[in-house]
Structure formats: C-alpha cells, structure tokens
XYZ file of C-alpha atoms in Angstrom:
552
model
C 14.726 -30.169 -8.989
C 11.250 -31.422 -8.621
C 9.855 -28.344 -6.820
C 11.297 -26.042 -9.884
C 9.645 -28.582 -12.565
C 6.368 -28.473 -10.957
C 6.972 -24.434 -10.739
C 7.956 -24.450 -14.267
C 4.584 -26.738 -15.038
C 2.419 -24.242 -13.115
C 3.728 -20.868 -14.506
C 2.908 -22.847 -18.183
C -0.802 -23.621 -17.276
C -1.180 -20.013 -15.923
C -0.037 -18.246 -18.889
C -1.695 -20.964 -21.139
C -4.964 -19.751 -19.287
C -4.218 -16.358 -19.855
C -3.908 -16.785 -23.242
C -7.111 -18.656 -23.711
C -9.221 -16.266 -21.381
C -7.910 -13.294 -23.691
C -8.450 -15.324 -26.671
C -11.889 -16.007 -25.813
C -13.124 -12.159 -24.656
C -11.745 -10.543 -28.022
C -12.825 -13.576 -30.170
C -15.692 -15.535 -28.535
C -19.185 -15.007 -28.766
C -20.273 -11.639 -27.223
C -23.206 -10.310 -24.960
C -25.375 -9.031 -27.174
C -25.507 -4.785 -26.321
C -28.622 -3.631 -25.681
C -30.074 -0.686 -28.334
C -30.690 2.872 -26.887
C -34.143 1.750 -26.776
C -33.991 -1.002 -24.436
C -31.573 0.586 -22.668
C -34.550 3.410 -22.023
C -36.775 0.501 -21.063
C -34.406 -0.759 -18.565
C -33.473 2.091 -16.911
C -36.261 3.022 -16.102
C -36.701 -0.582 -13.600
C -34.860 0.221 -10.955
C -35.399 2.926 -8.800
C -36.361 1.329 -5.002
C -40.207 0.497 -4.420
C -42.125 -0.026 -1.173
C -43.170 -3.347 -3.006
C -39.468 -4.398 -4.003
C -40.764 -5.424 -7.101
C -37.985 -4.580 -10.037
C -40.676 -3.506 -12.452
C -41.625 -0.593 -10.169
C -39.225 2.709 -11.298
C -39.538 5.142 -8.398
C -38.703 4.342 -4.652
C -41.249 4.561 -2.115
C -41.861 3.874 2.008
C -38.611 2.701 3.364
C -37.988 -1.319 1.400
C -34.910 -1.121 0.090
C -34.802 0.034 -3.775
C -34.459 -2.191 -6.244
C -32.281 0.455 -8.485
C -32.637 3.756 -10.249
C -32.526 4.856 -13.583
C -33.880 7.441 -15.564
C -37.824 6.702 -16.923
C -37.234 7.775 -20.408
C -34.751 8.937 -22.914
C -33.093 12.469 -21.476
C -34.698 15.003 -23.764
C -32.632 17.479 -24.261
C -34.661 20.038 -23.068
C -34.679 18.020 -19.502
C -30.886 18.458 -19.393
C -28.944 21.524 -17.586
C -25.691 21.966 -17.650
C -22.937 22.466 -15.091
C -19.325 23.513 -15.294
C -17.069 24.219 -12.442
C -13.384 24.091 -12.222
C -12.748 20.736 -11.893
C -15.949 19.127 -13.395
C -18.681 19.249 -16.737
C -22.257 18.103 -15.550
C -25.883 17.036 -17.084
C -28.268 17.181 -14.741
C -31.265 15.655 -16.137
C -34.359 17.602 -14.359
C -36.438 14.216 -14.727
C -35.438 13.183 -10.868
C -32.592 14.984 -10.721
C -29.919 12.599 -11.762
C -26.446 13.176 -13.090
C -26.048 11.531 -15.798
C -22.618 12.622 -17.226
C -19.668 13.841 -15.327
C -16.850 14.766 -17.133
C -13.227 15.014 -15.525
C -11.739 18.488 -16.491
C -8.287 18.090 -15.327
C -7.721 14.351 -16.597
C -8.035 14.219 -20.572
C -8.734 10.797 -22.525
C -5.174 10.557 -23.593
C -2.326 12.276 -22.575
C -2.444 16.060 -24.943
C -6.167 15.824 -26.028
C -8.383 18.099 -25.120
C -11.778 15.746 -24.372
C -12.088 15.307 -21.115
C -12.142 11.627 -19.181
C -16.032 10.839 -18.912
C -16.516 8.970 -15.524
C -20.530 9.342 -15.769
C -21.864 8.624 -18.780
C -24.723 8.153 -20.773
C -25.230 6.176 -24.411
C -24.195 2.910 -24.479
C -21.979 3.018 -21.650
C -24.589 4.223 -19.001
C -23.178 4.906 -15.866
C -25.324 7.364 -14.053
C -25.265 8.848 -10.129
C -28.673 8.678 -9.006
C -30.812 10.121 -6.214
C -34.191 10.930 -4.558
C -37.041 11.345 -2.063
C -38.975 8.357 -2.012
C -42.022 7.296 1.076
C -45.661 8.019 1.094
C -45.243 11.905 0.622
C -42.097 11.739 -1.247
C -41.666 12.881 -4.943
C -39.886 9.900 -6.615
C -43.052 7.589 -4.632
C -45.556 9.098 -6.700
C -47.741 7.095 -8.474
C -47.054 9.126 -11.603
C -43.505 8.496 -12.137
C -40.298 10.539 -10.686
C -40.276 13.736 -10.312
C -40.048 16.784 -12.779
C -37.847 19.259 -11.169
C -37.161 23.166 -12.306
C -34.511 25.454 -12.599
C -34.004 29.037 -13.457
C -30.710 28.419 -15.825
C -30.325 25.992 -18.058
C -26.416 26.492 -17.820
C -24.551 26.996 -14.613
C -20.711 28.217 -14.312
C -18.651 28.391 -11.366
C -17.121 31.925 -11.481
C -15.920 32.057 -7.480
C -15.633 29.319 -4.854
C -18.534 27.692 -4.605
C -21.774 27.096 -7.157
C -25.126 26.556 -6.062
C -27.615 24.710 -8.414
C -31.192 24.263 -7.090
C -33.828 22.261 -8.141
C -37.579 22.854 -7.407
C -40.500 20.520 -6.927
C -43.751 21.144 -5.922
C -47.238 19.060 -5.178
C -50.879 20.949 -5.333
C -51.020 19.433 -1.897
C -48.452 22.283 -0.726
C -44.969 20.048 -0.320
C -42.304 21.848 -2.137
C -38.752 20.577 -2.277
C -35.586 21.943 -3.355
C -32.995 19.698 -4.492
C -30.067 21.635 -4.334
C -26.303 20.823 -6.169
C -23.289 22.625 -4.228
C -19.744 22.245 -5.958
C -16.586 23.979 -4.237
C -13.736 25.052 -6.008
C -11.190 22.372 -6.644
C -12.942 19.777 -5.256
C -14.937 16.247 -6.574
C -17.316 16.276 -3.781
C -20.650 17.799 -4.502
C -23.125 18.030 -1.376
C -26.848 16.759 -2.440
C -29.278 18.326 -0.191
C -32.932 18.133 -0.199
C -34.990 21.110 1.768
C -38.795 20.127 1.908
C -41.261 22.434 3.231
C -44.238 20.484 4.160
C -47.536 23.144 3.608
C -49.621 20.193 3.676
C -51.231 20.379 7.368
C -50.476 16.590 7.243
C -46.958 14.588 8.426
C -45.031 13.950 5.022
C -42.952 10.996 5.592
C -39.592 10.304 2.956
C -36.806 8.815 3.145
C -33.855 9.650 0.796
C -32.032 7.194 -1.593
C -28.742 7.515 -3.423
C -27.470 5.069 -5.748
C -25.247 4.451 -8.856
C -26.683 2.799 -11.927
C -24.142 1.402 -14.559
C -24.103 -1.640 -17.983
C -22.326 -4.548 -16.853
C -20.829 -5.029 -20.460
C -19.239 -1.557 -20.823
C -16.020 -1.218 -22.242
C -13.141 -1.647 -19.897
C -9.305 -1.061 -20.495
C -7.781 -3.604 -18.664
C -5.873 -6.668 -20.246
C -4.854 -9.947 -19.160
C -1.464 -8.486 -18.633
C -2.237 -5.608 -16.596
C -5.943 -6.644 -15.266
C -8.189 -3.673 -13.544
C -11.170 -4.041 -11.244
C -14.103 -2.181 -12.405
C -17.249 -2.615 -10.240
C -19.105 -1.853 -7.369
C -17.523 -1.362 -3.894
C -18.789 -0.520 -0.152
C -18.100 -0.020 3.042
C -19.581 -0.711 6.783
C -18.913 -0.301 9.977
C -17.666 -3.442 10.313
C -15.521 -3.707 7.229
C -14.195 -0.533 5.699
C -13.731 -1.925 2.517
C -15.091 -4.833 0.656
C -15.052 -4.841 -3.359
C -18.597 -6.330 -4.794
C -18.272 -7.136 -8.070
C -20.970 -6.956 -10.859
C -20.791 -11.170 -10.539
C -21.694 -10.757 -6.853
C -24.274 -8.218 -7.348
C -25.559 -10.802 -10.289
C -25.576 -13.828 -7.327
C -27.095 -12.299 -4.668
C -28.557 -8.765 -3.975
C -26.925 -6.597 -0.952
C -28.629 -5.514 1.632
C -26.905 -4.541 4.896
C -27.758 -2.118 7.671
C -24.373 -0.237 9.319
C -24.040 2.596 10.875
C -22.033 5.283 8.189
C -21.224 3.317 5.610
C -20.868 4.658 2.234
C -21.256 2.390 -2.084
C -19.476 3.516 -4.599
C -18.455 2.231 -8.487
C -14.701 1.992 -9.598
C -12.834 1.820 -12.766
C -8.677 2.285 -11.978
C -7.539 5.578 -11.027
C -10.834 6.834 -10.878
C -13.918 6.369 -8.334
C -17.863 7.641 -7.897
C -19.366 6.560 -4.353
C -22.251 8.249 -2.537
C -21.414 8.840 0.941
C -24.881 9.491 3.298
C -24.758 10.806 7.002
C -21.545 9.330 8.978
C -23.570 9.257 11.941
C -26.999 7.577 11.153
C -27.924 4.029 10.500
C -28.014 2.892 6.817
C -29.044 0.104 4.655
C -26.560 -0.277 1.400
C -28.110 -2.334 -1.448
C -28.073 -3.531 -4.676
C -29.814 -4.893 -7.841
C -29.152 -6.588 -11.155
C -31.358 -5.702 -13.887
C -32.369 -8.118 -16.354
C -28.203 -8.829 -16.199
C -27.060 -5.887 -18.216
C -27.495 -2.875 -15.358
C -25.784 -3.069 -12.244
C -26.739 -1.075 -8.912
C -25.265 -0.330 -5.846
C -27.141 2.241 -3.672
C -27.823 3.618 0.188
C -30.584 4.472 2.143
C -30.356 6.182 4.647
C -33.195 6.409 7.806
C -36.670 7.753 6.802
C -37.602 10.896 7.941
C -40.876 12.812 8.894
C -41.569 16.496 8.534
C -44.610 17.576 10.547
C -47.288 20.738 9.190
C -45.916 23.804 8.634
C -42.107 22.519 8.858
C -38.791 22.789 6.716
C -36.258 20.026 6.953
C -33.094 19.515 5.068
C -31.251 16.396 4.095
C -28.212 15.867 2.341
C -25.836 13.337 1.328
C -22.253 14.014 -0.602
C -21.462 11.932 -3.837
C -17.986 11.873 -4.909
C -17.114 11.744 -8.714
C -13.280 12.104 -9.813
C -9.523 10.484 -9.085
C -8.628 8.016 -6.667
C -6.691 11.005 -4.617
C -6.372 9.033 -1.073
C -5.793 12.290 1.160
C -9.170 13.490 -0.454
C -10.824 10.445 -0.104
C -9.944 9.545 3.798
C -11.480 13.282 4.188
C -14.622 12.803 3.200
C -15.566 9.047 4.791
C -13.512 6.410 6.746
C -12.059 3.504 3.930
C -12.953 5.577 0.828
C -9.168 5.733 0.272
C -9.175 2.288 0.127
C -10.622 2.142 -2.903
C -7.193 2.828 -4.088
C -7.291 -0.907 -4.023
C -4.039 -1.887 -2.831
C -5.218 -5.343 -1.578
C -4.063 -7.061 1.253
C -1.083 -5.203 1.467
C -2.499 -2.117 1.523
C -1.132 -0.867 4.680
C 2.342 -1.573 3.354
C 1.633 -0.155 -0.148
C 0.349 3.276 1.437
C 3.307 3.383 3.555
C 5.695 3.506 0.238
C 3.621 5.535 -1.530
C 4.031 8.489 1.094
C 7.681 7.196 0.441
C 7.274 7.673 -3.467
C 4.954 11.350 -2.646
C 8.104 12.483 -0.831
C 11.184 11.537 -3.356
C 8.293 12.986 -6.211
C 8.564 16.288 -4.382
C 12.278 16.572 -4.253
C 13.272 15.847 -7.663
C 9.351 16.470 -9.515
C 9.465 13.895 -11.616
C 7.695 10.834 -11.099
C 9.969 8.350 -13.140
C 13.188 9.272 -10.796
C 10.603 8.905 -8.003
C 10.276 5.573 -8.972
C 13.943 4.950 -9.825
C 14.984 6.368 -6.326
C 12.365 4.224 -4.122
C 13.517 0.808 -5.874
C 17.097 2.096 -4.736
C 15.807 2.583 -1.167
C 13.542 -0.175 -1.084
C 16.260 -2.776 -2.645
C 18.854 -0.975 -0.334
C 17.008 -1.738 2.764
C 16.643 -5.561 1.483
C 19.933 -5.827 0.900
C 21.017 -7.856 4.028
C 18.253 -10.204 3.181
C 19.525 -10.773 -0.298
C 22.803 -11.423 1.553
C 21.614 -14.205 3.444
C 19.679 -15.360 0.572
C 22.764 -15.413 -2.013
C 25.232 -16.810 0.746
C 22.963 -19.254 2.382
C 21.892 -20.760 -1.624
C 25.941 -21.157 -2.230
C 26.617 -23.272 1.058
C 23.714 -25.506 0.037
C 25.073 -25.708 -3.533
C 28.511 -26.470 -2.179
C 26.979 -29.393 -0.291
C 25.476 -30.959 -3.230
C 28.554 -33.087 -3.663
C 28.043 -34.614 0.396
C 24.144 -34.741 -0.284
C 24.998 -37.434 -3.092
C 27.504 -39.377 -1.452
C 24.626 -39.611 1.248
C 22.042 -40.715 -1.246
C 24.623 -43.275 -2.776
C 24.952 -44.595 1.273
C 21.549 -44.619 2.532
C 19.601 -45.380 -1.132
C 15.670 -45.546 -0.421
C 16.281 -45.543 3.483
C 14.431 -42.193 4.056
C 14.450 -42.169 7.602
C 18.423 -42.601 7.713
C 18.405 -40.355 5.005
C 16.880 -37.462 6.441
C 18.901 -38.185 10.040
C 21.763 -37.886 7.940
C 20.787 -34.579 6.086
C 19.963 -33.169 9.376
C 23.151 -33.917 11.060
C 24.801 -32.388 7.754
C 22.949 -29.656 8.047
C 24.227 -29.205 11.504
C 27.800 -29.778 11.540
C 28.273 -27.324 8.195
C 26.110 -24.754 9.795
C 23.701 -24.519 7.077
C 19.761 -23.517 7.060
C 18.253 -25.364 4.168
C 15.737 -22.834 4.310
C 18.227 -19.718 4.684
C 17.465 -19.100 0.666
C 13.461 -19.279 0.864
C 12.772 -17.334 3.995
C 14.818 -13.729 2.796
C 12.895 -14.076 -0.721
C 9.680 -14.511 1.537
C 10.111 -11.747 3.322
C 11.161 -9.381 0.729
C 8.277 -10.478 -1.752
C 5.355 -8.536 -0.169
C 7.181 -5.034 0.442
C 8.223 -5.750 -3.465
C 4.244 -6.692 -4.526
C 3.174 -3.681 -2.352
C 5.157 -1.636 -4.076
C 3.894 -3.121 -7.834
C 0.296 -2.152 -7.046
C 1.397 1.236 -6.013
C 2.906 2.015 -9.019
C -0.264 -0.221 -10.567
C -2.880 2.039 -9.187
C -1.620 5.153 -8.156
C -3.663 7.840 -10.526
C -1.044 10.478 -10.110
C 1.275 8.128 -12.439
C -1.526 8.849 -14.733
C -0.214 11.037 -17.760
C 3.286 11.715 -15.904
C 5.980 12.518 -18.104
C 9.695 10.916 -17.526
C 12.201 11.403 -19.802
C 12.454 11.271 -24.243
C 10.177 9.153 -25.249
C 8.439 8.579 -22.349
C 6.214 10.496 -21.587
C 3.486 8.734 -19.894
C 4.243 6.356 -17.632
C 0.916 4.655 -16.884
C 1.024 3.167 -20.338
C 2.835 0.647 -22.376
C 6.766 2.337 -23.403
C 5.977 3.115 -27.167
C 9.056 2.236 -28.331
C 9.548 -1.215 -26.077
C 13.007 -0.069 -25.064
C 12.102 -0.636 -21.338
C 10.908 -4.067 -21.733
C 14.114 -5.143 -24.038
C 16.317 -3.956 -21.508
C 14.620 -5.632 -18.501
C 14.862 -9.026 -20.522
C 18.337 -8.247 -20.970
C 18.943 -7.966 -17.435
C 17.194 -10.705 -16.322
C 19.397 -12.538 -19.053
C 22.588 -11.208 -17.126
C 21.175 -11.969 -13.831
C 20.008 -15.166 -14.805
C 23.469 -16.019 -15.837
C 24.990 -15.184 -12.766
C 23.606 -17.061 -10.573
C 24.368 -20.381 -10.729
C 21.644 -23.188 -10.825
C 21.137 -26.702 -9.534
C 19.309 -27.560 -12.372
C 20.650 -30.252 -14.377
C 17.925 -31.869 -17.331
C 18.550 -29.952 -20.670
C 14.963 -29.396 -21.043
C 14.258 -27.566 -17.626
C 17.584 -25.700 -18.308
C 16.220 -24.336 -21.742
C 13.075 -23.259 -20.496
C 14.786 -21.750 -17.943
C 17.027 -19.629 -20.697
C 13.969 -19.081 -22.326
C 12.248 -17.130 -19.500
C 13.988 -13.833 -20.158
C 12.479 -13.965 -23.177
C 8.764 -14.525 -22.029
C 9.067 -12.457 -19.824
C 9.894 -9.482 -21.763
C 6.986 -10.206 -23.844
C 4.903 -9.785 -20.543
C 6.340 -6.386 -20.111
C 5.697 -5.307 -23.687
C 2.182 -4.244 -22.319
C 3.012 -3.381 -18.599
C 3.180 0.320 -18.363
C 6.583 1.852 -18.469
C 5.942 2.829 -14.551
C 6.126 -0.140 -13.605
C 8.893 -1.647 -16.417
C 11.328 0.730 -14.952
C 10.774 -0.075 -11.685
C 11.737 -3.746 -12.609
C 14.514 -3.156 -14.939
C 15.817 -0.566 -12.323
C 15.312 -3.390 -9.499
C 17.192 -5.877 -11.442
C 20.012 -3.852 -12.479
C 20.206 -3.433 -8.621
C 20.137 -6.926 -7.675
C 23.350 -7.964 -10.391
C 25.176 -4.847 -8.847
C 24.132 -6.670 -5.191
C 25.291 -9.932 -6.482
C 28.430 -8.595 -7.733
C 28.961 -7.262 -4.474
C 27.654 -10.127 -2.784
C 30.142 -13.031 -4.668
C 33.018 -10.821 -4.039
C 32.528 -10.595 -0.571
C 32.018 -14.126 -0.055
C 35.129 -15.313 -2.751
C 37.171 -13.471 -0.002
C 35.691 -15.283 3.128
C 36.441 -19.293 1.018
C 32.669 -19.215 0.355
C 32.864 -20.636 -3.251
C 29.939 -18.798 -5.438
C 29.937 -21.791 -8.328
C-alpha cells in the first residue's frame, strides 16, 4: 500500500509539472523573434573561417566553420527554381544554398494542396548550406561568398534525373561548377563541386556542408505527445547521438570520425548532409548570438595542382523519415527514426506492422492486428502475472495473522514471510517480473506508432481519417477510459484507504483526458490493447475459478 501511494504521489507531481511547463510556454514571457532584418544580419555570421571567429561569414583554410548563412536578404533575382517529382527548390545563386525545400508528396494537412515546407526561409529559417572554402576557394574570398550562374532560372524534372549546374569563375582562371543532381523519386540530391584550376598555381579547398536553422521556430509538439526537433549526428563510434539546440547552446561540436554524417529533425521528417563514407571528417557546430543553430561537416581539404579538374561531392538528404531509404544512403541515418533505446525492438515490430499493412492496406487494422499478435504472444506472461497477484492476495489474511504474531520484530517477520512464501509456493515477485518484461516490447511498440511517418495522413475508417492526429470526434479516447473503467473493476485491489481508492477510480478519467490529444494511432492501439487484456482476464479468472484459485 505504501509503494502504490508513493506511485500515486509521483504520477501527481509529473502531471502537475506538465501542466505548469505547458502553462508557462503558451503563457510566459517569450523570446523575443528576431525581425527579417536581423535575421539578414545574423545569417550572414556563420559560415566557417580560417580564424574561427563568428563574425567572419565565409569559410576558409581548413578550422572548422563557425556556421553558414546567407550574407544578405535573397533577392529575388538571386533565386532559381527547382521542381522534380518529389521536391520544390530555391536555390539562392549567392553561395549556392537551398534555402526552401518543399515536400511534394506530404501536404500541410491531410487534403490541402500546399506542400509540407521542411527548408524554409522567413521567420522560420531553416536553410541547407554548402561550399568551397581554403586559400583558393570561392566562399574564402575576402569579398564575401560566392556569386554563382545559371542558364535557367527554372528547372523541371521531365525524365529520371535533373541536372542543375552552377558556375563560378576567378580572373585568376579557377572555375567551378557546383552542380545539383535530383533522381526521380528520390530525397537525396548529390552536391558536387568540379573545379578546374587554370591558375598555374596549387588551389587548395576544402568543402563544407552544413544546416543553418532559428532555435525559436514553431514546433508542433505538446506536452502530451512531445517531439524532438534539433540537430542530430553520427560517428564512427556512435551511429546515432541526438544534439539538441541546448547542447549546441553549451558547448560547440567538433569531432573528427571517419564517415560520419549531421543532420536536423522535426518528427516524421529529416535533412542531414552526408559527406564521403570513406574519408576522415570533422562534424561541428555553432550557436549564433542564441537564436541560429548549426550543425555542419567538413570533410578533408583538398588540392588541385595547374592545369587539373577535380570533383567533389557530398549528398544532402531532405524529406520523410523512410528507414529503408535512409539505411541506403549512410550507416544510422535510419535511426533518426528515433525510436530510443528500444530501437532495435521497435524496428523489429514495425517490419511486423509493414507486413500486416500490406495484407489488409490499411494502416488502422495494421495496428489493430499487431496489438492482437503482440498481446497474444504476452499472454502467458499476463497469466503468471494475474495468477501469481491472486495467490498473494489470498495470503493477505496469513500475512496479518503474522504481523499480529511477530509486531515490530522485522527479522522474525521477514523469516516468517519467507517460510510462507515457501510452503504456499508463491513468488512475491511473480506479479512484477511478467509486467517488466512485457513493458518494453509494449513502449517499443508506442514510439512506433509515435514516429512512424507512414501513419502520417493514413486514413482508417468514418471519421477517422488521419491517424497521426488527435480523433476529431474523441470517440477513441471515451472508449479507452471506458475500458480501463471495466478493467479497472475487474481486477481486484489490495488497496484499502478511501482516498487512495478514489483516486484510483478517478484514473480512468485522467487518463482519457491524456488521450484526448494522443493521435488516434496510437488511442486505438490502447483501447484495442485493453479490450484484449479484459477478454485475457476473463479467460484468465475462469481458468483459475476451475483449478480452487480464488480470483477475489
């Protein structure tokens, strides 16, 4: 009884906490936004110097950057635009950068036809960055970055692939092409940089590649259904480690790994630049003035002799979290489908959740079938669980004639237990250790259906036809509370001071209030789970009725 009062005490403060910290982000005093025109004045301190000084805006030699943004406002007639199957570009020719990327095939909302924006300029800047910095490279100049050219200002993808190149050129005689390739169907873009050194001196660069976004964008997640959106990387060492604008406001990154890749996520949805897999790179990052993040890679320097050509290239990655995709392209990049520590059992059920989806193509029976399979398969656990929690109940009346015996002797007392224990056969932890070992295939599978972008927009049945949002109509969450009401009432509890046991009644209740703004994904796969679990118990209490095991 004390355990399950300090439980109930706990769960009280955490909610109470909740409260406050939502209370406080929609009502408290805000970060001021910075104006269009200090945004302009910020971006453009951050781009990686050969001094590391912040207030330098192009990269040069091979320090690692301090962070990249664009020098100046994007005039319009800087920006070119790109449009493939899958993706809407502007390419601002001012260095080169993308700064908006929208997502074709993923609207806002579910039946609008704008487009999800994952780059992004305005307000919400959030730009994909890149360069040739070093003694002879473009972005090191003195001057400022680099003006590049292009033929078009408007490129369409009419076959498989789309080529967009960029052209820069020095009176000294170094020309580069910065050239854009997008393939059909895919989020991956190949960034490649081709200089032809004309000089009849050694040009020495070294490419850079970073992501730029405000710390104080807008974000959609809730105290109720919380999202990560930040910066991420990976090394050799670690494939995935989440670094969060906090971190990269504590203390800057700067690691050398071999491969390697730094990306930015927000949900279902990723950017990350991923450099040669086989050379050694330094990942870094920046806070600016604490309203721009950066995360960015650099990969070795490189030296193009007289009369040479050399290309370099690096591949950055702007759309869903699609895992199969994403373990293409670089090792751990699919784990920014952040499953957390139970990742490995997460991806496990969601190949589980992939299959049923493609034998009944519909993601809400999907999830209805895998809580039968997954509650199935725990079912001799909850066995043990149920039957092991009504011996120890039916001992309650021995455990108080022992208390009345032995009073404040402890150590005769717990002798005493013991040898109870013993002679009835009973494991006083036979109820804990089942739940224990069910609870992280049943978290594993909440963060699947938590993070999984294909749940994004997916229809189920009537009114629901998205079920990565909240159930319009709250019929979900109603009848989850009213069947953790009916298992609540049948199972019977040790608890015995009125208070505890109203709080207790009273959890249904919360509870369902909780769900009111989980997404109906995820509802269903509760209310479905409990439903379950009374049919289990039913099943359960029969079984043991008919063996003398008394279930009151």
């Amino acid at each position: 009884m004390e355990s399950q009062r300090s439980f109930l005490i706990i769960g009280l403060a955490l909610v109470s906490f909740l409260l406050w910290q939502q209370w406080h982000d929609e009502y408290g005093p805000q970060p001021t936004q910075p104006t269009e025109a200090q945004q302009t004045s910020q971006v453009s301190q951050g781009v990686p110097s050969f001094d590391d000084k912040q207030t330098q805006d192009v990269p040069t030699g091979d320090s690692v950057p301090n962070a990249v943004p664009m020098q100046q406002s994007a005039n319009a007639n800087r920006i070119i635009e790109v449009k493939t199957d899958t993706l809407d570009l502007r390419i601002d020719l001012l260095g080169g950068d993308v700064i908006t990327a929208d997502l074709l095939k993923f609207p806002v909302v579910q039946g609008s036809d704008e487009p999800y924006s994952l780059l992004r300029s305005g307000k919400n800047l959030y730009v994909a960055q890149s360069g040739l910095t070093g003694p002879q490279g473009p972005d090191g100049s003195a001057q400022g970055r680099p003006v590049y050219s292009a033929q078009n200002n408007r490129y369409e993808m009419d076959g498989d692939t789309l080529i967009v190149p960029l052209t820069w050129k020095n009176d000294q005689g170094l020309s580069v092409t910065k050239t854009f390739t997008f393939v059909k169907g895919r989020y991956d873009v190949n960034v490649s940089y081709t200089v032809d050194n004309q000089t009849g001196a050694t040009a020495n660069v070294q490419q850079y590649a970073q992501l730029k976004q405000i710390i104080d964008a807008e974000d959609d997640g809730n105290m109720f259904m919380p999202t990560y959106r930040g910066a991420a990387y990976s090394t050799e060492e670690d494939r995935y480690t989440k670094y969060s604008f906090d971190d990269i406001g504590d203390d800057d990154l700067k690691e050398s790994t071999k491969a390697g890749w730094v990306g930015m996520l927000e949900h279902y949805f990723v950017s990350a630049w991923v450099p040669d897999q086989t050379a050694e790179n330094t990942l870094y990052s920046r806070n600016l003035a604490n309203q721009f993040a950066v995360i960015g890679v650099l990969p070795p320097a490189d030296t193009i002799a007289p009369g040479e050509t050399k290309t370099i290239s690096t591949t950055l990655y702007m759309g869903p979290k699609d895992q199969d995709e994403l373990a293409k392209i670089a090792r751990g990049l699919d784990l920014t489908v952040d499953y957390g520590i139970l990742w490995w059992i997460s991806q496990t059920l969601f190949s589980l959740l992939t299959f049923l989806h493609s034998l009944v193509n519909n993601w809400g029976v999907a999830i209805i079938l895998i809580t039968v399979v997954v509650k199935g398969a725990m079912y001799w656990l909850t066995k043990k669980q149920y039957e092991s929690m009504a011996r120890m109940r039916n001992l309650a009346p021995k455990m108080q004639q022992l208390k009345d015996r032995f009073g404040d002797d402890r150590q005769k007392m717990s002798q005493a237990m013991m040898e109870l224990y013993r002679k009835e056969k009973v494991n006083p932890m036979g109820g804990c250790l089942p739940l224990l070992l069910q609870m992280p295939i049943f978290l594993a599978l909440y963060w699947v259906l938590m993070e999984s972008v294909e749940l994004r927009h997916a229809d189920f049945v009537l009114w629901i036809t998205d079920l990565s949002v909240k159930d319009p109509y709250f019929v979900l969450p109603i009848l989850t509370g009213l069947s953790m009401y009916l298992l609540q009432k049948l199972q019977p509890t040790t608890i015995t001071d009125p208070m505890q046991q109203k709080i207790m009644q009273f959890m249904p209740v919360a509870m369902s209030v909780f769900f009111l703004w989980f997404p109906a994904g995820l509802v269903l796969y509760w209310l479905v789970s409990n439903v379950i679990t009374l049919v289990q118990a039913k099943m359960i209490y029969a079984s043991m009725e008919k063996r003398g095991i008394s279930s009151k």
